[in-house]
Short mmCIF file of C-alpha atoms in Angstrom, two decimals:
data_model
loop_
_atom_site.label_atom_id
_atom_site.label_comp_id
_atom_site.label_asym_id
_atom_site.label_seq_id
_atom_site.Cartn_x
_atom_site.Cartn_y
_atom_site.Cartn_z
CA MET Y 1 0.00 0.00 0.00
CA ILE Y 2 2.82 2.39 0.93
CA ARG Y 3 4.58 1.50 -2.31
CA LYS Y 4 1.49 2.35 -4.35
CA LYS Y 5 1.20 5.71 -2.56
CA ILE Y 6 4.83 6.51 -3.31
CA ILE Y 7 4.31 5.69 -6.97
CA ALA Y 8 1.18 7.83 -7.03
CA VAL Y 9 3.02 10.75 -5.43
CA LEU Y 10 6.00 10.40 -7.74
CA ALA Y 11 3.88 9.80 -10.83
CA LEU Y 12 5.00 12.30 -13.42
CA THR Y 13 2.02 14.27 -14.54
CA SER Y 14 1.53 15.55 -18.04
CA ILE Y 15 4.10 18.00 -19.33
CA LEU Y 16 2.36 20.35 -21.73
CA GLY Y 17 4.58 22.09 -24.25
CA ALA Y 18 7.82 20.35 -23.20
CA LEU Y 19 7.62 17.85 -26.06
CA GLU Y 20 8.51 19.41 -29.40
CA ILE Y 21 6.47 18.27 -32.38
CA TYR Y 22 6.09 19.63 -35.91
CA PRO Y 23 3.67 20.93 -37.07
CA GLN Y 24 3.04 22.45 -33.66
CA ASN Y 25 -0.58 23.44 -34.34
CA ILE Y 26 -2.63 21.56 -36.93
CA PHE Y 27 -5.13 24.44 -37.22
CA LEU Y 28 -2.59 27.24 -37.72
CA ASP Y 29 0.38 25.52 -39.40
CA ARG Y 30 -0.51 25.09 -43.06
CA TYR Y 31 2.56 23.13 -44.07
CA GLU Y 32 3.04 19.37 -44.25
CA LEU Y 33 6.16 17.35 -43.45
CA ILE Y 34 7.46 14.85 -45.99
CA PRO Y 35 8.87 11.80 -44.15
CA PRO Y 36 11.76 9.65 -45.40
CA LEU Y 37 11.22 6.03 -46.39
CA GLY Y 38 12.56 5.01 -43.00
CA LYS Y 39 12.20 2.17 -40.54
CA ILE Y 40 8.64 1.30 -39.57
CA LYS Y 41 8.64 0.49 -35.86
CA SER Y 42 4.93 0.05 -35.15
CA ILE Y 43 1.51 0.02 -36.85
CA ALA Y 44 -2.04 0.44 -35.52
CA THR Y 45 -5.44 1.08 -37.10
CA SER Y 46 -8.81 2.61 -36.34
CA ILE Y 47 -12.05 2.27 -38.30
CA ASP Y 48 -10.92 4.64 -41.04
CA LYS Y 49 -7.19 5.30 -40.46
CA VAL Y 50 -3.82 3.57 -40.36
CA PHE Y 51 -1.16 4.83 -37.94
CA ALA Y 52 2.55 4.09 -38.23
CA VAL Y 53 5.74 5.14 -36.48
CA SER Y 54 8.51 5.60 -39.06
CA ASP Y 55 11.80 6.66 -37.48
CA ASN Y 56 10.64 9.60 -35.31
CA TYR Y 57 7.63 10.42 -37.49
CA LEU Y 58 4.03 9.52 -36.80
CA LEU Y 59 2.23 8.86 -40.10
CA ILE Y 60 -1.55 8.84 -40.50
CA PHE Y 61 -3.00 7.23 -43.64
CA ASP Y 62 -6.51 6.98 -45.01
CA LYS Y 63 -7.44 3.36 -44.50
CA LYS Y 64 -9.34 3.00 -47.77
CA SER Y 65 -7.01 4.76 -50.21
CA LEU Y 66 -3.76 4.44 -48.17
CA GLU Y 67 -3.09 8.12 -48.91
CA LEU Y 68 -0.82 9.85 -46.40
CA LEU Y 69 -3.05 12.35 -44.58
CA ARG Y 70 -0.72 13.80 -41.96
CA THR Y 71 2.85 13.59 -40.73
CA THR Y 72 3.93 14.62 -37.24
CA TYR Y 73 7.62 14.84 -36.41
CA PHE Y 74 8.64 14.19 -32.79
CA LYS Y 75 11.94 15.76 -31.78
CA LYS Y 76 12.74 12.71 -29.67
CA GLU Y 77 12.82 8.97 -30.18
CA ILE Y 78 9.43 7.24 -30.39
CA SER Y 79 8.66 3.58 -31.07
CA LEU Y 80 5.35 1.86 -30.21
CA VAL Y 81 1.96 3.32 -31.22
CA GLY Y 82 -1.38 2.11 -29.85
CA TYR Y 83 -4.89 3.25 -30.79
CA ASP Y 84 -7.30 3.82 -27.91
CA PRO Y 85 -10.77 3.06 -29.35
CA PHE Y 86 -12.53 4.26 -26.21
CA ALA Y 87 -11.08 7.81 -26.31
CA ASP Y 88 -10.23 7.87 -30.06
CA GLU Y 89 -6.61 8.83 -29.29
CA LEU Y 90 -3.11 7.50 -29.77
CA TRP Y 91 -0.61 6.49 -27.12
CA ILE Y 92 3.04 6.39 -28.19
CA SER Y 93 6.05 5.13 -26.26
CA GLY Y 94 9.12 7.34 -25.96
CA VAL Y 95 12.34 7.08 -23.98
CA TYR Y 96 11.24 6.86 -20.33
CA SER Y 97 7.92 8.42 -21.28
CA ILE Y 98 4.54 7.69 -22.81
CA ILE Y 99 2.87 10.22 -25.07
CA ARG Y 100 -0.86 10.81 -25.41
CA TYR Y 101 -1.74 12.27 -28.79
CA ASN Y 102 -5.19 13.49 -29.83
CA PHE Y 103 -4.83 13.51 -33.60
CA HIS Y 104 -8.16 15.35 -34.06
CA LEU Y 105 -7.04 18.36 -32.00
CA GLY Y 106 -3.29 17.98 -32.40
CA THR Y 107 -2.81 18.10 -28.61
CA VAL Y 108 0.06 16.22 -26.98
CA ARG Y 109 0.72 15.22 -23.39
CA GLU Y 110 3.86 13.48 -22.23
CA TYR Y 111 3.98 11.40 -19.04
CA GLY Y 112 7.20 10.20 -17.48
CA PHE Y 113 7.57 6.43 -17.21
CA PRO Y 114 10.19 4.54 -15.14
CA GLY Y 115 11.22 1.88 -17.66
CA VAL Y 116 11.08 0.43 -21.17
CA ILE Y 117 7.58 0.01 -22.59
CA ASN Y 118 6.90 -3.37 -24.21
CA GLY Y 119 3.18 -3.03 -24.76
CA ILE Y 120 0.27 -0.57 -24.44
CA GLY Y 121 -3.28 -1.78 -23.77
CA PHE Y 122 -6.74 -0.26 -23.34
CA ASP Y 123 -10.08 -0.98 -21.78
CA GLN Y 124 -12.95 1.37 -20.96
CA GLN Y 125 -11.48 2.40 -17.60
CA ARG Y 126 -7.72 2.68 -17.97
CA VAL Y 127 -4.56 2.50 -20.08
CA TYR Y 128 -2.25 -0.42 -19.31
CA ILE Y 129 1.51 -0.52 -19.80
CA SER Y 130 3.57 -3.68 -19.97
CA SER Y 131 7.13 -3.18 -18.77
CA GLN Y 132 9.38 -4.82 -16.19
CA LYS Y 133 6.23 -4.55 -14.08
CA LYS Y 134 2.54 -4.23 -14.86
CA TYR Y 135 1.14 -0.70 -14.74
CA ALA Y 136 -2.27 0.95 -15.03
CA MET Y 137 -2.77 4.65 -15.80
CA ASP Y 138 -5.81 6.79 -15.14
CA ARG Y 139 -6.82 8.62 -18.33
CA ILE Y 140 -8.12 11.65 -16.45
CA ASN Y 141 -5.33 12.54 -14.03
CA GLY Y 142 -2.42 10.52 -15.42
CA ASN Y 143 -1.81 8.70 -12.14
CA LEU Y 144 0.26 5.55 -12.57
CA GLU Y 145 0.12 2.48 -10.33
CA VAL Y 146 1.49 -1.05 -10.26
CA VAL Y 147 -1.16 -3.75 -10.67
CA PRO Y 148 -0.82 -7.49 -9.93
CA GLN Y 149 -2.50 -8.60 -13.16
CA PHE Y 150 -3.95 -7.12 -16.34
CA PRO Y 151 -7.68 -7.55 -17.02
CA GLU Y 152 -8.64 -10.13 -19.64
CA ASN Y 153 -10.49 -7.77 -22.00
CA VAL Y 154 -7.55 -5.44 -22.70
CA ILE Y 155 -6.85 -4.45 -26.34
CA TRP Y 156 -3.07 -4.77 -26.72
CA TYR Y 157 -0.40 -3.25 -28.96
CA LYS Y 158 3.02 -4.75 -28.41
CA ASN Y 159 6.55 -4.36 -29.77
CA PHE Y 160 7.40 -6.46 -32.80
CA GLU Y 161 9.21 -9.77 -32.28
CA LYS Y 162 10.61 -11.77 -35.18
CA LYS Y 163 8.96 -14.97 -33.97
CA GLN Y 164 5.60 -13.42 -34.99
CA LEU Y 165 6.63 -13.96 -38.63
CA ASN Y 166 6.26 -17.72 -38.20
CA GLU Y 167 2.49 -17.23 -38.09
CA TYR Y 168 2.42 -15.90 -41.66
CA ILE Y 169 3.96 -18.41 -44.04
CA PHE Y 170 2.96 -16.32 -47.08
CA LEU Y 171 5.48 -13.67 -45.98
CA THR Y 172 8.47 -15.97 -46.49
CA PRO Y 173 11.37 -15.32 -46.98
CA TYR Y 174 10.48 -12.52 -44.52
CA PHE Y 175 12.27 -9.76 -46.40
CA TYR Y 176 11.75 -7.73 -49.59
CA GLN Y 177 13.92 -6.82 -52.57
CA ASP Y 178 13.61 -4.02 -55.11
CA SER Y 179 12.85 -4.72 -58.75
CA LEU Y 180 15.51 -4.03 -61.38
CA MET Y 181 13.71 -0.79 -62.23
CA GLN Y 182 14.24 0.47 -58.70
CA THR Y 183 17.81 -0.35 -57.81
CA ASN Y 184 21.38 -0.80 -58.93
CA ASN Y 185 21.82 -3.31 -56.10
CA PRO Y 186 18.92 -5.76 -56.58
CA PHE Y 187 20.06 -8.33 -54.03
CA HIS Y 188 19.86 -6.08 -50.98
CA ARG Y 189 17.31 -7.31 -48.42
CA TYR Y 190 14.85 -5.04 -46.65
CA GLU Y 191 13.74 -6.61 -43.40
CA ILE Y 192 10.27 -6.75 -41.90
CA THR Y 193 10.26 -4.64 -38.72
CA ALA Y 194 6.56 -4.37 -37.73
CA LEU Y 195 3.35 -6.37 -38.02
CA TYR Y 196 -0.27 -5.56 -37.26
CA ASP Y 197 -2.95 -8.19 -37.82
CA GLU Y 198 -6.42 -6.73 -38.16
CA GLY Y 199 -8.15 -10.00 -38.96
CA GLN Y 200 -8.78 -10.05 -42.69
CA GLU Y 201 -5.91 -7.69 -43.44
CA LEU Y 202 -2.28 -7.80 -42.34
CA TYR Y 203 -0.13 -4.65 -42.25
CA VAL Y 204 3.61 -5.18 -42.69
CA GLY Y 205 6.21 -2.51 -41.88
CA THR Y 206 9.75 -2.67 -43.22
CA ASP Y 207 13.11 -1.00 -42.92
CA GLN Y 208 13.33 1.39 -45.92
CA TYR Y 209 10.86 -0.50 -48.13
CA GLY Y 210 7.60 1.11 -47.03
CA ILE Y 211 4.38 -0.42 -45.71
CA LEU Y 212 2.54 -3.35 -47.25
CA ARG Y 213 -1.04 -4.45 -46.74
CA TYR Y 214 -2.10 -8.02 -47.46
CA ASN Y 215 -5.61 -9.37 -47.75
CA LYS Y 216 -5.16 -12.71 -46.01
CA ILE Y 217 -7.99 -14.31 -47.99
CA THR Y 218 -7.18 -13.19 -51.55
CA MET Y 219 -3.45 -12.53 -50.96
CA PHE Y 220 -3.88 -9.17 -52.72
CA ARG Y 221 -0.95 -6.94 -51.81
CA GLU Y 222 -0.73 -3.13 -51.70
CA ARG Y 223 2.44 -1.15 -51.07
CA ILE Y 224 2.85 2.38 -49.72
CA ILE Y 225 5.95 4.36 -50.73
CA TYR Y 226 5.22 7.38 -48.58
CA GLY Y 227 8.35 9.52 -49.06
CA PRO Y 228 11.82 9.82 -50.62
CA LEU Y 229 14.64 7.44 -49.73
CA VAL Y 230 16.05 9.96 -47.24
CA THR Y 231 15.32 13.57 -46.33
CA ARG Y 232 18.70 14.63 -44.93
CA GLY Y 233 21.66 15.60 -47.06
CA VAL Y 234 19.66 15.76 -50.29
CA LYS Y 235 20.12 17.95 -53.38
CA LEU Y 236 17.34 18.92 -55.77
CA LYS Y 237 17.51 18.68 -59.55
CA LYS Y 238 14.78 19.66 -62.00
CA ILE Y 239 14.40 17.79 -65.31
CA ALA Y 240 11.51 19.08 -67.44
CA THR Y 241 8.67 19.40 -64.88
CA ASP Y 242 9.84 16.61 -62.56
CA TYR Y 243 11.99 17.01 -59.44
CA PHE Y 244 14.64 14.58 -58.31
CA PHE Y 245 16.08 14.33 -54.81
CA ILE Y 246 19.71 13.17 -55.00
CA SER Y 247 21.27 11.56 -51.93
CA SER Y 248 23.77 8.91 -50.90
CA ALA Y 249 20.87 6.41 -50.87
CA GLY Y 250 19.91 7.09 -54.48
CA ILE Y 251 17.50 9.20 -56.51
CA SER Y 252 13.91 9.92 -55.47
CA LEU Y 253 11.41 11.28 -57.99
CA LEU Y 254 8.44 13.57 -57.45
CA LYS Y 255 6.33 14.08 -60.58
CA SER Y 256 4.52 17.38 -61.01
CA GLU Y 257 1.36 15.62 -62.24
CA ASP Y 258 1.46 13.03 -59.43
CA ILE Y 259 2.44 15.02 -56.35
CA LYS Y 260 1.22 12.45 -53.78
CA ASN Y 261 3.26 9.47 -55.01
CA TRP Y 262 7.01 8.88 -54.78
CA TYR Y 263 9.27 6.87 -57.06
CA TYR Y 264 12.89 5.98 -56.52
CA PHE Y 265 16.04 4.37 -57.88
CA ARG Y 266 18.61 3.17 -55.38
CA LEU Y 267 22.33 3.54 -56.07
CA SER Y 268 25.25 1.63 -54.63
CA GLY Y 269 27.54 4.71 -54.67
CA ASP Y 270 27.32 8.33 -53.54
CA PRO Y 271 26.31 10.43 -56.59
CA SER Y 272 27.31 14.05 -57.10
CA ASP Y 273 24.90 14.60 -60.00
CA PHE Y 274 22.97 12.69 -62.66
CA LEU Y 275 21.11 12.86 -65.98
CA TYR Y 276 18.21 10.79 -67.29
CA ILE Y 277 18.65 10.02 -71.00
CA ASN Y 278 16.55 7.50 -72.95
CA GLY Y 279 15.70 5.45 -69.88
CA ASP Y 280 19.27 5.36 -68.56
CA TYR Y 281 20.65 7.14 -65.52
CA ILE Y 282 23.92 8.91 -66.32
CA VAL Y 283 25.47 9.29 -62.88
CA SER Y 284 28.67 10.91 -61.65
CA PHE Y 285 30.49 9.23 -58.76
CA GLY Y 286 33.65 10.88 -57.53
CA ASN Y 287 35.78 11.27 -60.66
CA GLN Y 288 33.84 8.97 -63.01
CA ILE Y 289 30.62 8.98 -65.02
CA ALA Y 290 28.64 5.79 -65.60
CA SER Y 291 25.48 4.76 -67.43
CA ILE Y 292 23.12 2.75 -65.21
CA ARG Y 293 20.12 0.70 -66.27
CA GLY Y 294 18.92 -1.53 -63.46
CA ALA Y 295 21.79 -3.66 -62.19
CA MET Y 296 23.89 -2.94 -65.28
CA THR Y 297 26.58 -0.28 -64.86
CA THR Y 298 28.62 0.83 -67.87
CA PRO Y 299 31.53 3.26 -67.31
CA ILE Y 300 31.49 6.25 -69.66
CA ALA Y 301 34.49 8.36 -68.71
CA TYR Y 302 37.07 8.95 -65.99
CA PHE Y 303 38.58 12.27 -64.94
CA LYS Y 304 41.62 13.24 -62.94
CA ASN Y 305 39.53 15.45 -60.68
CA LYS Y 306 36.29 15.22 -58.76
CA ILE Y 307 33.07 15.86 -60.71
CA ILE Y 308 30.82 18.61 -59.34
CA THR Y 309 28.00 18.86 -61.92
CA ILE Y 310 26.86 17.42 -65.26
CA ASN Y 311 24.32 18.55 -67.87
CA PHE Y 312 23.11 17.63 -71.37
CA ASP Y 313 21.85 19.62 -74.35
CA GLY Y 314 20.74 16.79 -76.64
CA MET Y 315 24.14 16.49 -78.31
CA ASN Y 316 26.84 16.63 -75.65
CA ILE Y 317 27.25 15.78 -71.99
CA TYR Y 318 28.95 18.67 -70.17
CA VAL Y 319 31.00 17.93 -67.09
CA GLY Y 320 32.06 20.44 -64.44
CA THR Y 321 34.91 19.34 -62.20
CA ASN Y 322 36.97 21.00 -59.49
CA ASN Y 323 39.61 21.65 -62.15
CA GLY Y 324 37.76 22.88 -65.23
CA MET Y 325 35.02 21.83 -67.64
CA PHE Y 326 34.80 19.06 -70.26
CA LYS Y 327 32.34 17.78 -72.82
CA ILE Y 328 31.59 14.25 -74.01
CA LEU Y 329 30.17 13.88 -77.50
CA ARG Y 330 26.99 11.84 -77.62
CA ASP Y 331 27.60 8.09 -78.13
CA THR Y 332 31.30 8.48 -77.32
CA ASN Y 333 33.31 7.99 -74.15
CA GLU Y 334 36.05 10.50 -74.80
CA PRO Y 335 36.03 13.67 -72.65
CA LEU Y 336 37.33 16.80 -74.38
CA ASP Y 337 38.60 20.01 -72.78
CA PHE Y 338 35.84 22.58 -73.00
CA GLY Y 339 35.79 25.68 -70.86
CA PRO Y 340 37.29 29.09 -70.19
CA ASN Y 341 39.69 28.17 -67.37
CA ARG Y 342 40.88 25.42 -65.02
CA TYR Y 343 39.00 26.56 -61.91
CA PRO Y 344 36.07 24.61 -60.38
CA VAL Y 345 32.79 24.66 -62.34
CA TYR Y 346 29.60 24.48 -60.26
CA VAL Y 347 26.73 24.96 -62.70
CA ILE Y 348 26.26 24.42 -66.45
CA TYR Y 349 23.17 25.94 -68.08
CA PRO Y 350 22.73 25.03 -71.80
CA MET Y 351 20.51 27.26 -73.94
CA ASP Y 352 19.67 27.25 -77.65
CA ASP Y 353 22.30 29.77 -78.74
CA GLN Y 354 24.63 29.78 -75.75
CA ILE Y 355 25.89 27.90 -72.70
CA LEU Y 356 26.21 29.63 -69.35
CA VAL Y 357 28.79 28.36 -66.88
CA GLY Y 358 29.22 29.30 -63.24
CA GLY Y 359 32.82 29.05 -62.14
CA GLU Y 360 34.74 29.73 -58.96
CA HIS Y 361 35.63 33.37 -59.64
CA ALA Y 362 33.48 34.39 -62.63
CA THR Y 363 30.50 33.50 -64.79
CA TYR Y 364 30.99 32.73 -68.48
CA GLN Y 365 29.02 32.51 -71.70
CA TYR Y 366 29.82 30.25 -74.64
CA ASP Y 367 28.45 31.59 -77.95
CA ARG Y 368 27.59 28.59 -80.12
CA GLN Y 369 27.68 30.56 -83.40
CA GLN Y 370 30.98 32.30 -82.73
CA ASN Y 371 32.46 29.25 -80.97
CA ARG Y 372 33.92 31.59 -78.34
CA TRP Y 373 33.89 32.07 -74.59
CA PHE Y 374 33.09 35.41 -72.92
CA GLN Y 375 33.18 36.46 -69.28
CA ILE Y 376 29.87 38.08 -68.49
CA MET Y 377 30.27 38.65 -64.73
CA PRO Y 378 33.24 38.90 -62.37
CA TRP Y 379 31.36 36.81 -59.75
CA GLY Y 380 31.34 33.06 -59.35
CA THR Y 381 27.96 31.35 -59.67
CA ARG Y 382 26.59 28.11 -58.26
CA ASP Y 383 22.99 28.21 -59.51
CA ILE Y 384 21.10 29.78 -62.43
CA CYS Y 385 17.35 30.30 -62.78
CA LYS Y 386 15.43 31.86 -65.69
CA LEU Y 387 12.36 34.02 -64.99
CA LYS Y 388 10.62 35.83 -67.83
CA SER Y 389 13.19 37.94 -69.70
CA SER Y 390 15.99 37.67 -67.13
CA LEU Y 391 18.39 35.18 -65.67
CA TYR Y 392 19.08 35.11 -61.95
CA PHE Y 393 22.53 34.03 -60.83
CA LEU Y 394 23.12 32.78 -57.29
CA THR Y 395 26.71 33.61 -56.36
CA HIS Y 396 29.03 31.83 -53.96
CA GLU Y 397 28.44 34.72 -51.55
CA ASN Y 398 24.73 33.71 -51.45
CA GLN Y 399 23.74 36.85 -53.35
CA LEU Y 400 21.30 37.10 -56.27
CA ILE Y 401 22.28 38.90 -59.45
CA LYS Y 402 19.76 39.79 -62.14
CA TYR Y 403 21.02 39.48 -65.71
CA PRO Y 404 18.63 40.55 -68.53
CA LEU Y 405 18.53 38.26 -71.54
CA PHE Y 406 17.04 40.84 -73.86
CA ALA Y 407 15.02 44.05 -73.71
CA ASP Y 408 11.22 43.83 -73.68
CA SER Y 409 8.29 46.15 -73.12
CA SER Y 410 8.81 46.09 -69.35
CA ALA Y 411 12.55 46.75 -69.48
CA LYS Y 412 13.78 50.00 -67.97
CA GLU Y 413 16.75 52.11 -68.83
CA GLY Y 414 19.88 50.58 -67.36
CA ASP Y 415 18.43 47.03 -67.36
CA THR Y 416 21.01 45.80 -69.86
CA VAL Y 417 23.74 45.14 -67.29
CA PRO Y 418 23.90 42.76 -64.31
CA SER Y 419 22.43 44.18 -61.11
CA ILE Y 420 22.98 42.91 -57.57
CA LEU Y 421 19.68 42.46 -55.74
CA PRO Y 422 19.46 43.79 -52.17
CA TYR Y 423 19.37 40.49 -50.29
CA PHE Y 424 21.85 37.89 -49.06
CA ASN Y 425 22.08 34.48 -47.36
CA ILE Y 426 20.25 32.77 -50.25
CA TYR Y 427 21.14 29.12 -50.75
CA ASP Y 428 18.85 28.00 -53.60
CA VAL Y 429 16.30 29.44 -56.04
CA ASP Y 430 13.38 28.24 -58.17
CA THR Y 431 10.48 29.84 -59.99
CA ASP Y 432 6.83 29.22 -60.81
CA GLY Y 433 7.05 31.50 -63.85
CA GLU Y 434 5.77 34.53 -61.93
CA VAL Y 435 8.04 34.99 -58.91
CA LEU Y 436 11.42 33.71 -57.74
CA TYR Y 437 11.46 31.54 -54.60
CA CYS Y 438 14.55 31.77 -52.42
CA ALA Y 439 15.75 29.32 -49.76
CA THR Y 440 17.43 31.55 -47.19
CA GLY Y 441 18.95 31.44 -43.74
CA SER Y 442 15.66 32.67 -42.26
CA GLY Y 443 12.90 30.93 -44.18
CA ILE Y 444 11.55 30.85 -47.72
CA ASN Y 445 11.11 34.23 -49.40
CA TYR Y 446 9.85 35.09 -52.86
CA PHE Y 447 11.06 37.88 -55.09
CA GLU Y 448 8.65 39.81 -57.32
CA PRO Y 449 10.44 41.16 -60.42
CA LEU Y 450 7.99 44.03 -61.04
CA SER Y 451 8.11 45.47 -57.52
CA ALA Y 452 11.67 44.23 -56.81
CA ASN Y 453 10.49 43.22 -53.31
CA TYR Y 454 11.28 40.15 -51.22
CA ASN Y 455 8.28 38.73 -49.38
CA PRO Y 456 8.61 36.21 -46.53
CA ILE Y 457 6.39 33.12 -46.46
CA TYR Y 458 5.14 33.04 -42.89
CA ASN Y 459 3.30 29.72 -43.29
CA LEU Y 460 6.64 27.90 -43.33
CA PRO Y 461 8.97 27.78 -40.30
CA ARG Y 462 11.46 30.65 -40.29
CA ILE Y 463 14.53 28.43 -40.30
CA LYS Y 464 17.48 27.86 -42.63
CA TYR Y 465 16.64 26.02 -45.85
CA ASN Y 466 19.12 24.49 -48.26
CA HIS Y 467 16.81 23.97 -51.24
CA VAL Y 468 13.45 25.11 -52.58
CA ALA Y 469 11.32 23.81 -55.46
CA VAL Y 470 7.90 24.56 -56.92
CA VAL Y 471 6.18 21.30 -57.89
CA ASP Y 472 2.72 21.74 -59.37
CA GLU Y 473 0.75 23.80 -56.80
CA TYR Y 474 3.15 23.15 -53.93
CA ILE Y 475 6.30 24.73 -52.53
CA ILE Y 476 8.88 22.16 -51.39
CA ALA Y 477 11.45 23.42 -48.86
CA VAL Y 478 14.39 21.32 -47.68
CA SER Y 479 16.12 22.03 -44.36
CA ASP Y 480 18.89 20.14 -42.57
CA GLU Y 481 16.35 17.99 -40.72
CA ASN Y 482 13.08 17.91 -42.66
CA ILE Y 483 11.35 18.47 -45.98
CA TYR Y 484 8.34 20.78 -45.86
CA ARG Y 485 5.46 21.05 -48.34
CA LEU Y 486 3.14 24.06 -48.53
CA ALA Y 487 0.32 24.67 -50.97
CA ARG Y 488 0.96 27.85 -52.94
CA LYS Y 489 -2.47 29.15 -52.01
CA TYR Y 490 -1.10 29.59 -48.47
CA ARG Y 491 1.97 31.54 -49.63
CA ASP Y 492 0.62 34.93 -48.49
#
């Protein structure tokens, strides 16, 4: 009795606001978080939803369509998720804590817990926690007490154990492999890391392969690829209207006409850049370029120096290295010297009548008709974006420079020379054809050419972003930790 009183006195009551989650307010924060294709630790379901813990993200899917409805990022480790059908809430295990999450209101409470949680159960009266001891928690006041036994009618959610796989022979060999269209390493195994049996349907969570749902009667299988391969350390590349996320894990694709679905191709090396030509990936690794189709890798060319960027204009592959620029004629493997100097080349921008090249100390133009190089700016450039009748160069000093292509009806006197725009700490740019979006050290801003004003986007967190992209009606912003998605209608 005394022991129970001590536990009741020492029971850690809810800590409101101490647990950091993103978005912080589902009614005010308009943005969504894009989760990586991580490790699924736990799965639960309600009548109309599927819940999953992937790394430190809580994912909520529509049960019928399997569409990802909401992503919540917990800035701490989480593992087991259980659905409380009596209160229509989620309970999630953390490190020495248990989290109560009302996904309708977006409210979170965190209760301290003196041990490792192996299972979470529910009945109409209380929440039960299986650990080194048996615990019961009062839903109203959060009081925790040790109980001798659990009631028989408890609905349980427990941590995954590999021995559970023996109950489902149709899952053998108990791991998954990518198809040849998805990987350059087709024999890699992706393990099963979570199971949830709902009766007729079985939900299977994996490590970096997504979530699968089996109908145990018909054996019909559905797969959810809910995000890119990774979200940290990625670079963005636009080809036509599609966006590719390049990382050490491979290439993830987001199509402008299919914004909710992700596609990927895994690589066995760490790419610096790539092209997609006639169904083949042309990928640069270190100081070499290779053509990759499925598991087949064909070397194209080797260089003495590290490759920084590559591009293609329909005839030639252009290669920027940390010691000058080269070109490879189509259907050949011989790199030729091509460039104004031997300094690093960071961006190559082919156009119909010219090629623009951003170097270390200057920006250059190659005139195709005259077959000559010209220096157009005494500033090095690492990104180039075209908007209406002007080009915008992003310098190594994180400054934007406007460079008119030609005069038009809106051009003003003096608009025929490069002009430095009054802003700095810009790390990436993209455009929707009307304004220029800038990933900066304090959020995403957009630049209006007519008014020459920068406007902050307050519906995205005011943090440092490394990349920005406009895909269909959405703004994609990449930070060090997360990828954010905001509908353009919420820009202002």
